[in-house]
Amino acid sequence: MQIQSQVQLRPFNTLGLDAVAAYYVQVHSAEDVVRAIDFAETKQLNLLVLSGGSNLLLPPEIHALVMHMHIQCIESVAEDVVSQTIRVGAGQNWHDFVLWTTTQQLYGLQNLALIPGMVGASPVQNIGAYGVEVGEFISAVDVYDRVLKQFSSITAQDCHFSYRHSIFKDNPDRYVITHVSFRLLKTADLKVSYGDLKAAMQDELTAENLQKQVMLIRQQKLPDPAQFPNAGSFFKNPVIALSVFKQLAVKFPDIPHYPQNNDQVKIAAGWLIDQAGWKGKQLGPVGMFDKQALVLVNYTGATLNEVKATYQAVQYDVYEKFNIRLEPEPVLFNDSGLIQVHLD
Ligand code: FAD
Ligand code: NAP
């Protein structure tokens, strides 16, 4: 394990922001994690866990130790008639792991193909796509607990998974995730409730075809970060009270909406942004993508401040038109390496 100083993180975040880490280390094992934390504590530095860098916003200078997650392994740890449990290192590439499960005829994760990032980040925001959330298939998350200073295993139930949320979001400086265990099914239970996906599948209802169609749809619709640096959906879909929705629908009868539990309704944030005039629109070097208005793109070497100027302008215009405040999805770090609340 080698700790380096003054390391440029632009290649390690998909939005392509310039960000120099005062200290940087790649960790390849659970032991490396403890050694890196000891170093940070000795130097009185905060710790920033960096994985695939596809869901975060970094400032130009970070006075902290950036721990870059590289723990890799895939092992079968349990099996019964209907399922097999696979334990995976946090630094394993997510999409490659999904493809591997399909080749092993293990099912559940196919709707989540082509999501960028690493396995260890998947429980953090309970990644989801096309009606599936990863929390449905996680059995346990192995962590180093920085408060108790010990390794432990957190059951899925104790992770408190909800829509793009988990205990890891509630306790950002407490856990370093080292491994995730997935209980995958031997017989596929296909989820094809999303319109685009259902139409694309036609009559070939297999998990392999489902995965293929998810990949094709995503490749057509979403910008490749290598060409158009981005952090995926920039805002969460707002979930509002049914009573508020009913008032809104009087004025905007076409508003795409999806009823949730407890008298709540999910609204498509991309539609709100489009209606507010931001689809394909730029403010300086940063804009909302023309094929999917929910994705913010850094077109030409923007700074974090320029990214903030654009997303705050989008928030303002959506609020003016719909009285709905959009909440950014990517995690924002400050120059001490701590997670910050997004401000208006
Ligand atoms: P990072 O961005 O590196 O980290 C994200 C957060 O998790 C940070 O706070 C980090 O500190 C923390 N973290 C990461 N790893 C660990 C660890 N091992 N221990 C403790 N904390 C950790 N998301 C979806 O949910 N669904 C999608 O369909 C989707 N599509 C996307 C498409 C594109 C083109 C892009 C760019 C992003 C998309 N995302 C999507 C967002 C993103 O890919 C996911 O949130 C992904 O899980 C982030 O993984 P990462 O490895 O890049 O994490
Ligand atoms: P889409 O299919 O055009 O749908 C637009 C929005 O409506 C989605 O955000 C989705 O909410 C919601 N929706 C559509 N059909 C639904 C249904 N049958 N039931 C409930 N909600 C429905 O979305 P898209 O932009 O092409 O993305 C496809 C999937 O990939 C979505 O699940 C999306 O979340 C995911 N994705 C996520 C990111 C990210 O960075 N977080 C980036 C790209 C794609 P949900 O978002 O709640 O599913």
mmCIF file of C-alpha atoms and ligand atoms in Angstrom, residues 12 14-15 47-57 67-69 90-91 94 111-130 143 164 168-169 172 175-179 218 222-225 229-233 295 329 331-333 339, ligand 1:
data_model
loop_
_atom_site.group_PDB
_atom_site.id
_atom_site.type_symbol
_atom_site.label_atom_id
_atom_site.label_comp_id
_atom_site.label_asym_id
_atom_site.label_seq_id
_atom_site.Cartn_x
_atom_site.Cartn_y
_atom_site.Cartn_z
ATOM 1 C CA PHE A 12 -11.357 9.078 -11.273
ATOM 2 C CA THR A 14 -17.058 10.668 -14.305
ATOM 3 C CA LEU A 15 -18.045 14.357 -14.253
ATOM 4 C CA LEU A 47 -11.201 10.223 5.056
ATOM 5 C CA LEU A 48 -12.978 10.396 1.683
ATOM 6 C CA VAL A 49 -13.936 6.989 0.255
ATOM 7 C CA LEU A 50 -13.723 7.091 -3.541
ATOM 8 C CA SER A 51 -15.061 4.203 -5.591
ATOM 9 C CA GLY A 52 -15.942 4.584 -9.301
ATOM 10 C CA GLY A 53 -16.491 8.340 -8.867
ATOM 11 C CA SER A 54 -19.789 8.247 -10.801
ATOM 12 C CA ASN A 55 -22.023 9.749 -8.139
ATOM 13 C CA LEU A 56 -20.028 12.531 -6.535
ATOM 14 C CA LEU A 57 -19.027 16.179 -6.838
ATOM 15 C CA MET A 67 -9.132 6.094 -0.048
ATOM 16 C CA HIS A 68 -9.661 4.579 -3.502
ATOM 17 C CA MET A 69 -11.473 1.250 -3.184
ATOM 18 C CA ALA A 90 -16.193 -3.578 -2.881
ATOM 19 C CA GLY A 91 -13.751 -2.661 -5.668
ATOM 20 C CA TRP A 94 -20.528 -3.366 -10.918
ATOM 21 C CA ASN A 111 -32.231 -4.690 -14.741
ATOM 22 C CA LEU A 112 -29.216 -2.988 -13.145
ATOM 23 C CA ALA A 113 -26.792 -3.673 -16.012
ATOM 24 C CA LEU A 114 -24.549 -0.834 -17.219
ATOM 25 C CA ILE A 115 -24.813 1.235 -14.045
ATOM 26 C CA PRO A 116 -21.320 2.713 -13.649
ATOM 27 C CA GLY A 117 -19.290 2.318 -10.477
ATOM 28 C CA MET A 118 -18.182 -0.440 -8.155
ATOM 29 C CA VAL A 119 -19.966 -3.083 -6.110
ATOM 30 C CA GLY A 120 -19.155 -1.442 -2.747
ATOM 31 C CA ALA A 121 -21.047 1.721 -3.670
ATOM 32 C CA SER A 122 -24.199 -0.139 -4.736
ATOM 33 C CA PRO A 123 -25.758 -0.304 -1.233
ATOM 34 C CA VAL A 124 -24.884 3.335 -0.440
ATOM 35 C CA GLN A 125 -27.714 4.829 -2.468
ATOM 36 C CA ASN A 126 -29.474 1.461 -3.001
ATOM 37 C CA ILE A 127 -28.950 1.729 -6.754
ATOM 38 C CA GLY A 128 -32.026 1.212 -8.848
ATOM 39 C CA ALA A 129 -33.205 1.060 -12.436
ATOM 40 C CA TYR A 130 -36.223 -0.207 -14.346
ATOM 41 C CA VAL A 143 -17.898 -2.936 6.752
ATOM 42 C CA ARG A 164 -31.999 5.792 -3.316
ATOM 43 C CA PHE A 168 -24.736 4.458 4.703
ATOM 44 C CA LYS A 169 -26.176 7.786 3.534
ATOM 45 C CA PRO A 172 -21.480 9.124 5.846
ATOM 46 C CA TYR A 175 -18.585 2.849 7.504
ATOM 47 C CA VAL A 176 -16.085 1.697 4.919
ATOM 48 C CA ILE A 177 -17.774 -1.047 2.910
ATOM 49 C CA THR A 178 -15.333 -3.850 2.090
ATOM 50 C CA HIS A 179 -17.607 -6.597 0.669
ATOM 51 C CA ARG A 218 -29.222 2.841 -21.842
ATOM 52 C CA LEU A 222 -27.639 8.065 -21.700
ATOM 53 C CA PRO A 223 -24.441 9.980 -22.447
ATOM 54 C CA ASP A 224 -21.209 7.979 -22.153
ATOM 55 C CA PRO A 225 -19.124 9.761 -19.483
ATOM 56 C CA PRO A 229 -18.650 13.768 -18.604
ATOM 57 C CA ASN A 230 -21.670 13.329 -16.297
ATOM 58 C CA ALA A 231 -22.825 11.831 -12.999
ATOM 59 C CA GLY A 232 -26.002 10.115 -14.254
ATOM 60 C CA SER A 233 -29.377 11.443 -13.126
ATOM 61 C CA VAL A 295 -28.461 14.260 -16.867
ATOM 62 C CA GLU A 329 -28.504 13.010 -6.221
ATOM 63 C CA VAL A 331 -22.793 13.371 -3.098
ATOM 64 C CA LEU A 332 -21.148 16.778 -2.600
ATOM 65 C CA PHE A 333 -17.781 16.920 -0.772
ATOM 66 C CA ILE A 339 -19.936 15.332 2.785
HETATM 67 P P1 FAD B 1 -18.724 6.868 -5.986
HETATM 68 O O1 FAD B 1 -19.329 7.875 -6.872
HETATM 69 O O2 FAD B 1 -17.243 6.760 -6.000
HETATM 70 O O3 FAD B 1 -19.208 7.104 -4.481
HETATM 71 C C1 FAD B 1 -20.538 7.473 -4.199
HETATM 72 C C2 FAD B 1 -20.707 7.644 -2.681
HETATM 73 O O4 FAD B 1 -20.595 6.383 -2.029
HETATM 74 C C3 FAD B 1 -19.645 8.523 -2.047
HETATM 75 O O5 FAD B 1 -20.214 9.213 -0.956
HETATM 76 C C4 FAD B 1 -18.603 7.543 -1.526
HETATM 77 O O6 FAD B 1 -17.861 8.047 -0.450
HETATM 78 C C5 FAD B 1 -19.513 6.387 -1.093
HETATM 79 N N1 FAD B 1 -18.845 5.095 -1.216
HETATM 80 C C6 FAD B 1 -18.494 4.490 -2.383
HETATM 81 N N2 FAD B 1 -17.913 3.299 -2.123
HETATM 82 C C7 FAD B 1 -17.884 3.163 -0.775
HETATM 83 C C8 FAD B 1 -17.401 2.151 0.095
HETATM 84 N N3 FAD B 1 -16.809 1.038 -0.367
HETATM 85 N N4 FAD B 1 -17.547 2.337 1.429
HETATM 86 C C9 FAD B 1 -18.149 3.460 1.907
HETATM 87 N N5 FAD B 1 -18.620 4.448 1.136
HETATM 88 C C10 FAD B 1 -18.488 4.304 -0.196
HETATM 89 N N6 FAD B 1 -27.425 5.145 -10.133
HETATM 90 C C11 FAD B 1 -28.545 4.405 -9.977
HETATM 91 O O7 FAD B 1 -28.990 4.171 -8.838
HETATM 92 N N7 FAD B 1 -29.218 3.900 -11.053
HETATM 93 C C12 FAD B 1 -28.804 4.102 -12.313
HETATM 94 O O8 FAD B 1 -29.420 3.626 -13.250
HETATM 95 C C13 FAD B 1 -27.625 4.901 -12.526
HETATM 96 N N8 FAD B 1 -27.198 5.177 -13.764
HETATM 97 C C14 FAD B 1 -26.102 5.970 -13.944
HETATM 98 C C15 FAD B 1 -25.693 6.272 -15.250
HETATM 99 C C16 FAD B 1 -24.593 7.069 -15.472
HETATM 100 C C17 FAD B 1 -24.164 7.385 -16.895
HETATM 101 C C18 FAD B 1 -23.854 7.576 -14.373
HETATM 102 C C19 FAD B 1 -22.621 8.408 -14.593
HETATM 103 C C20 FAD B 1 -24.257 7.296 -13.066
HETATM 104 C C21 FAD B 1 -25.392 6.499 -12.832
HETATM 105 N N9 FAD B 1 -25.841 6.191 -11.551
HETATM 106 C C22 FAD B 1 -26.953 5.410 -11.377
HETATM 107 C C23 FAD B 1 -25.147 6.735 -10.369
HETATM 108 C C24 FAD B 1 -23.933 5.865 -9.928
HETATM 109 O O9 FAD B 1 -23.442 5.109 -10.989
HETATM 110 C C25 FAD B 1 -24.285 4.927 -8.780
HETATM 111 O O10 FAD B 1 -24.741 5.644 -7.670
HETATM 112 C C26 FAD B 1 -23.083 4.075 -8.350
HETATM 113 O O11 FAD B 1 -23.456 3.108 -7.402
HETATM 114 C C27 FAD B 1 -21.938 4.901 -7.780
HETATM 115 O O12 FAD B 1 -20.839 4.046 -7.663
HETATM 116 P P2 FAD B 1 -19.355 4.564 -7.603
HETATM 117 O O13 FAD B 1 -18.512 3.344 -7.402
HETATM 118 O O14 FAD B 1 -19.028 5.387 -8.769
HETATM 119 O O15 FAD B 1 -19.388 5.446 -6.275
#
